PDB file of C-alpha atoms in Angstrom:
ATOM      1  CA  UNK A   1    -120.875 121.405 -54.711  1.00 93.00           C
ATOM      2  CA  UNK A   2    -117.718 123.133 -54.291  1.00 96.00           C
ATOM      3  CA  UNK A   3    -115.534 121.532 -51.898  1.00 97.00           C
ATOM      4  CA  UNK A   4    -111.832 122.449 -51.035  1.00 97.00           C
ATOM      5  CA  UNK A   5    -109.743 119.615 -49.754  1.00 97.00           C
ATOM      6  CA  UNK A   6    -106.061 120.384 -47.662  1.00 97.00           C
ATOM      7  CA  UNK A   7    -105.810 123.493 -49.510  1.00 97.00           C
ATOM      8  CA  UNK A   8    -102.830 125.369 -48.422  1.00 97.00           C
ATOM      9  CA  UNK A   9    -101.239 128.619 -49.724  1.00 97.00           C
ATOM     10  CA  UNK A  10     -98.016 129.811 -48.988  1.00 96.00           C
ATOM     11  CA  UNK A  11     -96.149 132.811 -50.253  1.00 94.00           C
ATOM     12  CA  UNK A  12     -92.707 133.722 -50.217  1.00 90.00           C
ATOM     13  CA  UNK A  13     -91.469 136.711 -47.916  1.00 86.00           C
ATOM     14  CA  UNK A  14     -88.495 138.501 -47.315  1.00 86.00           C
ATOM     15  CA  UNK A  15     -87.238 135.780 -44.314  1.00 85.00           C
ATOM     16  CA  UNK A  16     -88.910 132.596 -46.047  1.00 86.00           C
ATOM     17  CA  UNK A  17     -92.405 131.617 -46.961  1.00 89.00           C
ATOM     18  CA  UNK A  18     -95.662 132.708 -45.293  1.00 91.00           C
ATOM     19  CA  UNK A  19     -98.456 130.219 -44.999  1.00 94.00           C
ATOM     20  CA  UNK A  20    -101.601 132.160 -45.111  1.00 95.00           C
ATOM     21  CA  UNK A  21    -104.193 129.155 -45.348  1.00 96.00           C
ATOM     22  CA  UNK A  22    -102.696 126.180 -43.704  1.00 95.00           C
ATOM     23  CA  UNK A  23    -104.985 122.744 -44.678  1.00 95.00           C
ATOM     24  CA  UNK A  24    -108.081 124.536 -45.222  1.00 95.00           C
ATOM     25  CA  UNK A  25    -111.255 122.027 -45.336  1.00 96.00           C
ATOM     26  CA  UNK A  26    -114.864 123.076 -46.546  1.00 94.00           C
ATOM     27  CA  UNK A  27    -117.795 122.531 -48.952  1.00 94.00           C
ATOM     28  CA  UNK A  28    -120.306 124.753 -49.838  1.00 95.00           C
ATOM     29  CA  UNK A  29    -123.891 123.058 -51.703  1.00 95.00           C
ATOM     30  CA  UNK A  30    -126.278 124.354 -54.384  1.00 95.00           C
ATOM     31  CA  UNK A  31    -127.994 127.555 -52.453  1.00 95.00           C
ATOM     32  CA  UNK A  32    -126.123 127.682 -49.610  1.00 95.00           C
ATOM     33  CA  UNK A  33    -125.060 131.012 -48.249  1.00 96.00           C
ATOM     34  CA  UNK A  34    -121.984 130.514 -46.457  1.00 95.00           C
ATOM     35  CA  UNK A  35    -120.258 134.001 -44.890  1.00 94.00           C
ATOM     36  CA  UNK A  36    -115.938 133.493 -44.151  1.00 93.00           C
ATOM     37  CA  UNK A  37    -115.544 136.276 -41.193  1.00 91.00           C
ATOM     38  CA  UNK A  38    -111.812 137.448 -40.293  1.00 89.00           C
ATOM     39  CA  UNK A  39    -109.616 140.175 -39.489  1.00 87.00           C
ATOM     40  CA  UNK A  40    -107.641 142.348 -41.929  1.00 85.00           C
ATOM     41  CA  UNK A  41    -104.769 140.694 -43.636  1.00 86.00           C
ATOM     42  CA  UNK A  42    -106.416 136.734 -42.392  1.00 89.00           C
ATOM     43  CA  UNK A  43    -106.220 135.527 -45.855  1.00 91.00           C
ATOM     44  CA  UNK A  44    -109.972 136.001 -46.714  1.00 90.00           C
ATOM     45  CA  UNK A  45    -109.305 137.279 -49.961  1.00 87.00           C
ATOM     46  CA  UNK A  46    -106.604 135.046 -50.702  1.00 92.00           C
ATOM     47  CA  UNK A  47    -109.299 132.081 -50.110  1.00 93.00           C
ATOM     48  CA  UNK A  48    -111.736 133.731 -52.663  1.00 91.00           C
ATOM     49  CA  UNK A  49    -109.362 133.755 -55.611  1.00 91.00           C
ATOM     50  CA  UNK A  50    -108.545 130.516 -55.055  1.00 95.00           C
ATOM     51  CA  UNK A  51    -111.759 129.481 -54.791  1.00 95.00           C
ATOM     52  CA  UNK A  52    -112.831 131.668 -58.385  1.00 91.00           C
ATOM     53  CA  UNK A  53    -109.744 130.082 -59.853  1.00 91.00           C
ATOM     54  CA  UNK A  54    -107.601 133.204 -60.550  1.00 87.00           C
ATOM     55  CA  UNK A  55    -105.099 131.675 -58.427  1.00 92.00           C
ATOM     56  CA  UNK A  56    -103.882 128.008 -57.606  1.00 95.00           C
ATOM     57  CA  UNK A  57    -103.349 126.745 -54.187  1.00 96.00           C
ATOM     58  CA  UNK A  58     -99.599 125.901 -53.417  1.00 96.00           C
ATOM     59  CA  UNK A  59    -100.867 122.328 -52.026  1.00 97.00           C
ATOM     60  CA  UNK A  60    -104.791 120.237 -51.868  1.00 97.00           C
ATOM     61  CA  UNK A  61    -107.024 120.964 -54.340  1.00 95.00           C
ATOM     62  CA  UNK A  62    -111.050 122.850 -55.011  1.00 97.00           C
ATOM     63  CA  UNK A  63    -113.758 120.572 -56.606  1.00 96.00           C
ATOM     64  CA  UNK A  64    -115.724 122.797 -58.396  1.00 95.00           C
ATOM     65  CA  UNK A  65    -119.247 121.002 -59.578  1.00 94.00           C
ATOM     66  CA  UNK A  66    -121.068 124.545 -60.236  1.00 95.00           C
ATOM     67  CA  UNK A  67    -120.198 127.562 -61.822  1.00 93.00           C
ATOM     68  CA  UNK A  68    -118.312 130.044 -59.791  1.00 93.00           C
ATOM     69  CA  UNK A  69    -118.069 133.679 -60.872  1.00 90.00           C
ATOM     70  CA  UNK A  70    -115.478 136.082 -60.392  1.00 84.00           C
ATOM     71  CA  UNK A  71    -114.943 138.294 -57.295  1.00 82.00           C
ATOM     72  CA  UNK A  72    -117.946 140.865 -57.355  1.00 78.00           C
ATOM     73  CA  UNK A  73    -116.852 144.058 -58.675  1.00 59.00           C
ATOM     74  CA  UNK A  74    -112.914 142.938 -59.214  1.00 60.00           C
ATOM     75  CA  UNK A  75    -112.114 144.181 -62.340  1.00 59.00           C
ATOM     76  CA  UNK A  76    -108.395 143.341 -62.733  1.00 61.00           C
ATOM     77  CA  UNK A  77    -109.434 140.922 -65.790  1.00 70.00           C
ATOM     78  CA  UNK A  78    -110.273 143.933 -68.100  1.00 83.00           C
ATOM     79  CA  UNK A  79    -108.611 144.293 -71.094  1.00 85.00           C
ATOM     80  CA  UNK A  80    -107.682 148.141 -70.719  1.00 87.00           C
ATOM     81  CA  UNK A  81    -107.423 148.785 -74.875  1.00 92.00           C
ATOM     82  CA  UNK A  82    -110.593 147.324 -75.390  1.00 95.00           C
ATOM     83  CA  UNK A  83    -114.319 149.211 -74.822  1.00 96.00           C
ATOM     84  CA  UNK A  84    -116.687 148.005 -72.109  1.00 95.00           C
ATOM     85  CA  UNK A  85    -118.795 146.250 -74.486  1.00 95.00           C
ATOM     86  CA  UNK A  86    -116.035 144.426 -75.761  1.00 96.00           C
ATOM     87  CA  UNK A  87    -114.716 143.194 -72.636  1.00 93.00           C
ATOM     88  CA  UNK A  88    -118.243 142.367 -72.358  1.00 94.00           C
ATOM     89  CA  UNK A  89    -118.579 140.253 -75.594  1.00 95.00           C
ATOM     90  CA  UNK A  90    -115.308 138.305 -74.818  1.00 93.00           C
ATOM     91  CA  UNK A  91    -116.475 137.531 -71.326  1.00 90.00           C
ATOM     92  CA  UNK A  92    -119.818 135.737 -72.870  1.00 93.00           C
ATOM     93  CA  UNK A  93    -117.712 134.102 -75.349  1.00 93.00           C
ATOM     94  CA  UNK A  94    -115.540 132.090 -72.577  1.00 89.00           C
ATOM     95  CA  UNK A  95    -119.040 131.176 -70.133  1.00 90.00           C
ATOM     96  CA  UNK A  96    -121.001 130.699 -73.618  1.00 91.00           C
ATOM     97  CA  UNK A  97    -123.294 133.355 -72.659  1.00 91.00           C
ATOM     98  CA  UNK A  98    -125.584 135.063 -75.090  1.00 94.00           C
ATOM     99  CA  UNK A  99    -123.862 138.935 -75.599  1.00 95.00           C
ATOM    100  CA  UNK A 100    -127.370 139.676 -77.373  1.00 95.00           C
ATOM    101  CA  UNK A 101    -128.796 138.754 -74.549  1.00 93.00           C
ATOM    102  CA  UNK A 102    -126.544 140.458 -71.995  1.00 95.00           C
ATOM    103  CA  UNK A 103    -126.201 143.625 -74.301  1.00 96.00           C
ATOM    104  CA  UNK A 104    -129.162 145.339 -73.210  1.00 95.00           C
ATOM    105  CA  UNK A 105    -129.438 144.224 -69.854  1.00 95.00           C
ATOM    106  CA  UNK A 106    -125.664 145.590 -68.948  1.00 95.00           C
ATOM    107  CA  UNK A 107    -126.639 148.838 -70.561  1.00 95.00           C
ATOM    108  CA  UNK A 108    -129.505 149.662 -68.464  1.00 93.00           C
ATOM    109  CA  UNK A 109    -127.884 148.396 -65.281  1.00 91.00           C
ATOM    110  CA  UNK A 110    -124.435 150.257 -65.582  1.00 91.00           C
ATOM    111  CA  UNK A 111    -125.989 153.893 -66.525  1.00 90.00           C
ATOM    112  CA  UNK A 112    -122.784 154.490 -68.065  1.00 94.00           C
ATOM    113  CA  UNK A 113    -124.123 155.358 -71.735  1.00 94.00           C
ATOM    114  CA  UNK A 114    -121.981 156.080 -74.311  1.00 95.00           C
ATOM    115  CA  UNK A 115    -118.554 155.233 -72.100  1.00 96.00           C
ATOM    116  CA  UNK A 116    -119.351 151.405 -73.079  1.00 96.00           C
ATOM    117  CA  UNK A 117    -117.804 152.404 -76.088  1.00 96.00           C
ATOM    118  CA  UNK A 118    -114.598 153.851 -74.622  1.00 96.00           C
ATOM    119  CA  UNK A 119    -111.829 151.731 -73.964  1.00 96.00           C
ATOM    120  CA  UNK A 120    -111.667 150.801 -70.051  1.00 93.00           C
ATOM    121  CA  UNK A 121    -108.695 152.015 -69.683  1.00 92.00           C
ATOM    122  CA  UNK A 122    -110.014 155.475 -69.507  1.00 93.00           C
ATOM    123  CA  UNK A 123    -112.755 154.433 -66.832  1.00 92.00           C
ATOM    124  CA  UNK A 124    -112.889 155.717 -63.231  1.00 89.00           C
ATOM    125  CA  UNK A 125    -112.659 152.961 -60.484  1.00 82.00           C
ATOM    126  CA  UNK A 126    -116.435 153.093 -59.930  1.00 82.00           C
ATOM    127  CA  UNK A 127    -117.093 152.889 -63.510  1.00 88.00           C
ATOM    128  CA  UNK A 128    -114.773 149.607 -63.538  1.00 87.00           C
ATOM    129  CA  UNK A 129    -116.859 148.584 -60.420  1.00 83.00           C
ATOM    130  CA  UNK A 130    -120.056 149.143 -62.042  1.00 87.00           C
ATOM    131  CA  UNK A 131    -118.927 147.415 -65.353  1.00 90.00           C
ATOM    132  CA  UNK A 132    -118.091 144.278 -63.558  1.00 86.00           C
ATOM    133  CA  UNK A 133    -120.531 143.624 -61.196  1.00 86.00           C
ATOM    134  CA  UNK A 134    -123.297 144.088 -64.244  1.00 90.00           C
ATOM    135  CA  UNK A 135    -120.769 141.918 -66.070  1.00 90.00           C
ATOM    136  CA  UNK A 136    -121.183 139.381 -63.019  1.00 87.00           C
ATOM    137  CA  UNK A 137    -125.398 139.381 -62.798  1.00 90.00           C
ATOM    138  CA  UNK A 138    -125.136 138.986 -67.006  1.00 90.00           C
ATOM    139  CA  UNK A 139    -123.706 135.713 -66.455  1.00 89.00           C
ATOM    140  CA  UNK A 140    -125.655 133.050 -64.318  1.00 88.00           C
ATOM    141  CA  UNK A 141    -123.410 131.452 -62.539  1.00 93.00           C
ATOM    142  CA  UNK A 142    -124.160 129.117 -59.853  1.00 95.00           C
ATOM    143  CA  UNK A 143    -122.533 130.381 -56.878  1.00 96.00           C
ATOM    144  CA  UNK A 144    -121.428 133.944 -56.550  1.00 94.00           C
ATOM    145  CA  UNK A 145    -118.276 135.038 -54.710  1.00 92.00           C
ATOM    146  CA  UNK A 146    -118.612 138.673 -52.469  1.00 88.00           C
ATOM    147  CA  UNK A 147    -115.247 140.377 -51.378  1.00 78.00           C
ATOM    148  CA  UNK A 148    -115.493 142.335 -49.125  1.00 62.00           C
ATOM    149  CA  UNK A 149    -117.598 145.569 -49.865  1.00 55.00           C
ATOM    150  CA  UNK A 150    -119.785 145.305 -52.761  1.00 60.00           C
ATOM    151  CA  UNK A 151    -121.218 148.990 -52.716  1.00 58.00           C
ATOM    152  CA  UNK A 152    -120.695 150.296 -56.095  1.00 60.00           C
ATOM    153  CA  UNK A 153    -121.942 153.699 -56.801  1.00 62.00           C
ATOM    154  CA  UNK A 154    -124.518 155.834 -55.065  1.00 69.00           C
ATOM    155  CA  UNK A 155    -127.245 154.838 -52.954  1.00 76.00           C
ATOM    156  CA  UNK A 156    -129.984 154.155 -55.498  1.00 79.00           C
ATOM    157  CA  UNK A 157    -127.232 152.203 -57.623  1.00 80.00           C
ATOM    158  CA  UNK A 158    -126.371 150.043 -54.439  1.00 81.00           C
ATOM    159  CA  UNK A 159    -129.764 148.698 -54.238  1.00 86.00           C
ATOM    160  CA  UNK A 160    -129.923 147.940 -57.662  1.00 86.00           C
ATOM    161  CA  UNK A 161    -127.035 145.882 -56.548  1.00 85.00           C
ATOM    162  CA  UNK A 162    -128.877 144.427 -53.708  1.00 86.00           C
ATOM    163  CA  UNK A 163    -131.723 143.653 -55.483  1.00 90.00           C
ATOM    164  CA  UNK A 164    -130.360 141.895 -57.902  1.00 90.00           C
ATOM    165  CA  UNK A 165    -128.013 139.831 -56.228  1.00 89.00           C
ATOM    166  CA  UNK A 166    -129.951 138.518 -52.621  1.00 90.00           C
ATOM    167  CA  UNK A 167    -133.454 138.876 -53.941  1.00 91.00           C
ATOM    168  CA  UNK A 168    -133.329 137.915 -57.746  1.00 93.00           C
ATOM    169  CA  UNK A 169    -130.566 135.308 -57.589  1.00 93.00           C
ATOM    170  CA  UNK A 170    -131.354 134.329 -53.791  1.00 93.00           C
ATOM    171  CA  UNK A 171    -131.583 130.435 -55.098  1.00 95.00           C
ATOM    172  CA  UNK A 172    -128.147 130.799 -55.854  1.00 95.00           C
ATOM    173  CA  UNK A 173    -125.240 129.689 -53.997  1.00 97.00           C
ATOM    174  CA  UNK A 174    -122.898 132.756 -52.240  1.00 95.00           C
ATOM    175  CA  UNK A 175    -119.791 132.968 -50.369  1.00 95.00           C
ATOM    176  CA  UNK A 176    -118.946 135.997 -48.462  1.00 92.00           C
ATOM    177  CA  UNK A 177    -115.891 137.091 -46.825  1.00 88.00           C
ATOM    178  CA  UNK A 178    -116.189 139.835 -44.726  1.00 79.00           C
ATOM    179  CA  UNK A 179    -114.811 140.718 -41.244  1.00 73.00           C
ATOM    180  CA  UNK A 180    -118.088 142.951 -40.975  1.00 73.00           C
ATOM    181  CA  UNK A 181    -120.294 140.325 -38.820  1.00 74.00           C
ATOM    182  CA  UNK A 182    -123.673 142.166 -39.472  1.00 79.00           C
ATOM    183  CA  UNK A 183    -122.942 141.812 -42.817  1.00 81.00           C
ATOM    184  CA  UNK A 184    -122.705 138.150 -42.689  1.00 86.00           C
ATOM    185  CA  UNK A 185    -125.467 137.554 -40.160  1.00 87.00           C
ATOM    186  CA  UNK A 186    -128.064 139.352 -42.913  1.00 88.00           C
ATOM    187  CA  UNK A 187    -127.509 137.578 -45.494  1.00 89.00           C
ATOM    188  CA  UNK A 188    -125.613 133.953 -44.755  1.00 92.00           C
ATOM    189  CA  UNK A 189    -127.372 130.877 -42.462  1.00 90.00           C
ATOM    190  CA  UNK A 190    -123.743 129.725 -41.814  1.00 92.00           C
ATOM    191  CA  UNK A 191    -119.920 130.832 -41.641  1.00 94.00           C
ATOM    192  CA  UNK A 192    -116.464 129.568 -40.689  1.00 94.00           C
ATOM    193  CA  UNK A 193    -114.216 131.795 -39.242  1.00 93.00           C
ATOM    194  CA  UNK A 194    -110.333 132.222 -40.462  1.00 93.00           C
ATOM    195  CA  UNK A 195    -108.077 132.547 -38.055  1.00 92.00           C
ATOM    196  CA  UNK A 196    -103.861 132.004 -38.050  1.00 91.00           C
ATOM    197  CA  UNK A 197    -104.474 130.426 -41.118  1.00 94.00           C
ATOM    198  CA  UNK A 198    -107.560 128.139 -40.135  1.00 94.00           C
ATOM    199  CA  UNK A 199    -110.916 128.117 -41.285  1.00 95.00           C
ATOM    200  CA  UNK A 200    -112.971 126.408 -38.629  1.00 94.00           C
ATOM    201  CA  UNK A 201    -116.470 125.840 -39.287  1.00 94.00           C
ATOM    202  CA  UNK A 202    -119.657 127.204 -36.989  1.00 93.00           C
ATOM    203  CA  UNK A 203    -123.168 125.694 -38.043  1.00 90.00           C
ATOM    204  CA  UNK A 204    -124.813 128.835 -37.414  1.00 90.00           C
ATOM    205  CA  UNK A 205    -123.828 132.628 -38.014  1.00 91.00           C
ATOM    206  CA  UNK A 206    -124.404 133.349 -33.984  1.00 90.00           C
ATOM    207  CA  UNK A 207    -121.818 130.882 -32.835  1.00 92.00           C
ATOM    208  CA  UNK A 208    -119.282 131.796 -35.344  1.00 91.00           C
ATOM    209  CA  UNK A 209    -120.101 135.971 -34.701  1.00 90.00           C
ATOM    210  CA  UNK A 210    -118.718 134.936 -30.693  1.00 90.00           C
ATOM    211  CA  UNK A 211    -115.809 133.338 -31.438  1.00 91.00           C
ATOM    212  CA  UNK A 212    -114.548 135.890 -34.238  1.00 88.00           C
ATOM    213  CA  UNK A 213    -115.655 138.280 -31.105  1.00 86.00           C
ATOM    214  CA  UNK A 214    -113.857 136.718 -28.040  1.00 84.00           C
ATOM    215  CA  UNK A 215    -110.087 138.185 -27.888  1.00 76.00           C
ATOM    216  CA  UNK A 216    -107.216 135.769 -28.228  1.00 66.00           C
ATOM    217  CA  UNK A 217    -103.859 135.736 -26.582  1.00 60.00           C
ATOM    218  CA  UNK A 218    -101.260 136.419 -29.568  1.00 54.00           C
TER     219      UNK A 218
END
């Protein structure tokens, strides 16, 4: 289970510090799809790293009893001097993951050939894209973490994506932030919504989809 407990994150601002998640409460179990629906600029990506680890909350604390990955198809962690399959080889050395293994498998999935061997540095933002999400299915983690828009590449390339994230990993846990409803209610049973810095919780996608719907006086 992952389970965050009074997590708050504040940041400091021209005029003072802004509080972005104030005493945010959840916990997601083993297979659970749970979507996180909010406006631009509501913090949803801010909630993700914390949850991934890649940054600390200023107050509470995240249990984390499964494996979480990275944000699919973030690829600020690359080392820029080194090549693809490099980046790849250190990644399975820190989640003890077989780079024999994951060699192959990240070669036929990124269809980007002989640039493995290039440094990153020199790739495109869709090659980074493509390099990390194949980086991310390599690795099975338990629970996956979706920012956002996870199209990577052309169409036949996207449902590679899709089939190997919701149909051959559907056991697996998920969290998705989104403030794209439909793209919640397709593939999560559940969602909070964020809102002025709250995350309040809706047992089914419907109820939370109304809310995140229904305008609010400022």
């Amino acid at each position: 289970m992952i389970e965050l407990v009074n997590v708050c994150k504040k940041y400091e601002v021209r005029d003072g510090k802004r509080t972005v998640l104030n005493a945010i409460n959840c916990a997601i179990e083993h297979g659970e799809h749970v979507g996180i629906l909010g406006k631009n600029g509501a913090g949803k990506s801010t909630l993700i790293r914390l949850i991934s680890g890649t940054e600390l909350p200023t107050s509470g604390h995240i249990k984390r009893g499964m494996s979480v990955s990275w944000p699919l198809a973030f690829s600020g962690g690359f080392q820029g001097s080194l090549t693809g399959l490099d980046n790849l080889r250190f990644i399975c050395r820190i989640y003890n993951t077989s780079y024999q293994k994951a060699l192959p498998f990240v070669e036929e999935f990124t269809e980007l050939g002989k640039y493995l061997r290039e440094p990153v540095k020199r790739y495109s933002n869709g090659m980074r894209a493509k390099l990390a999400f194949a980086m991310s299915m390599a690795v099975e983690f338990d629970c996956f973490l979706i920012d956002e828009v996870i199209a990577v590449g052309d169409s036949e390339f996207q449902r590679k994506c899709h089939t190997e994230l919701f149909l051959r990993r559907a056991n697996r846990a998920m969290i998705m932030v989104s403030h794209d409803p439909h793209m919640i209610k397709e593939h999560c049973s559940k969602a909070y919504v964020l809102d002025a810095g709250e995350l309040k919780f809706f047992p089914d996608v419907d109820s939370a989809y109304n809310y995140y719907e229904t305008p609010r006086q400022s």
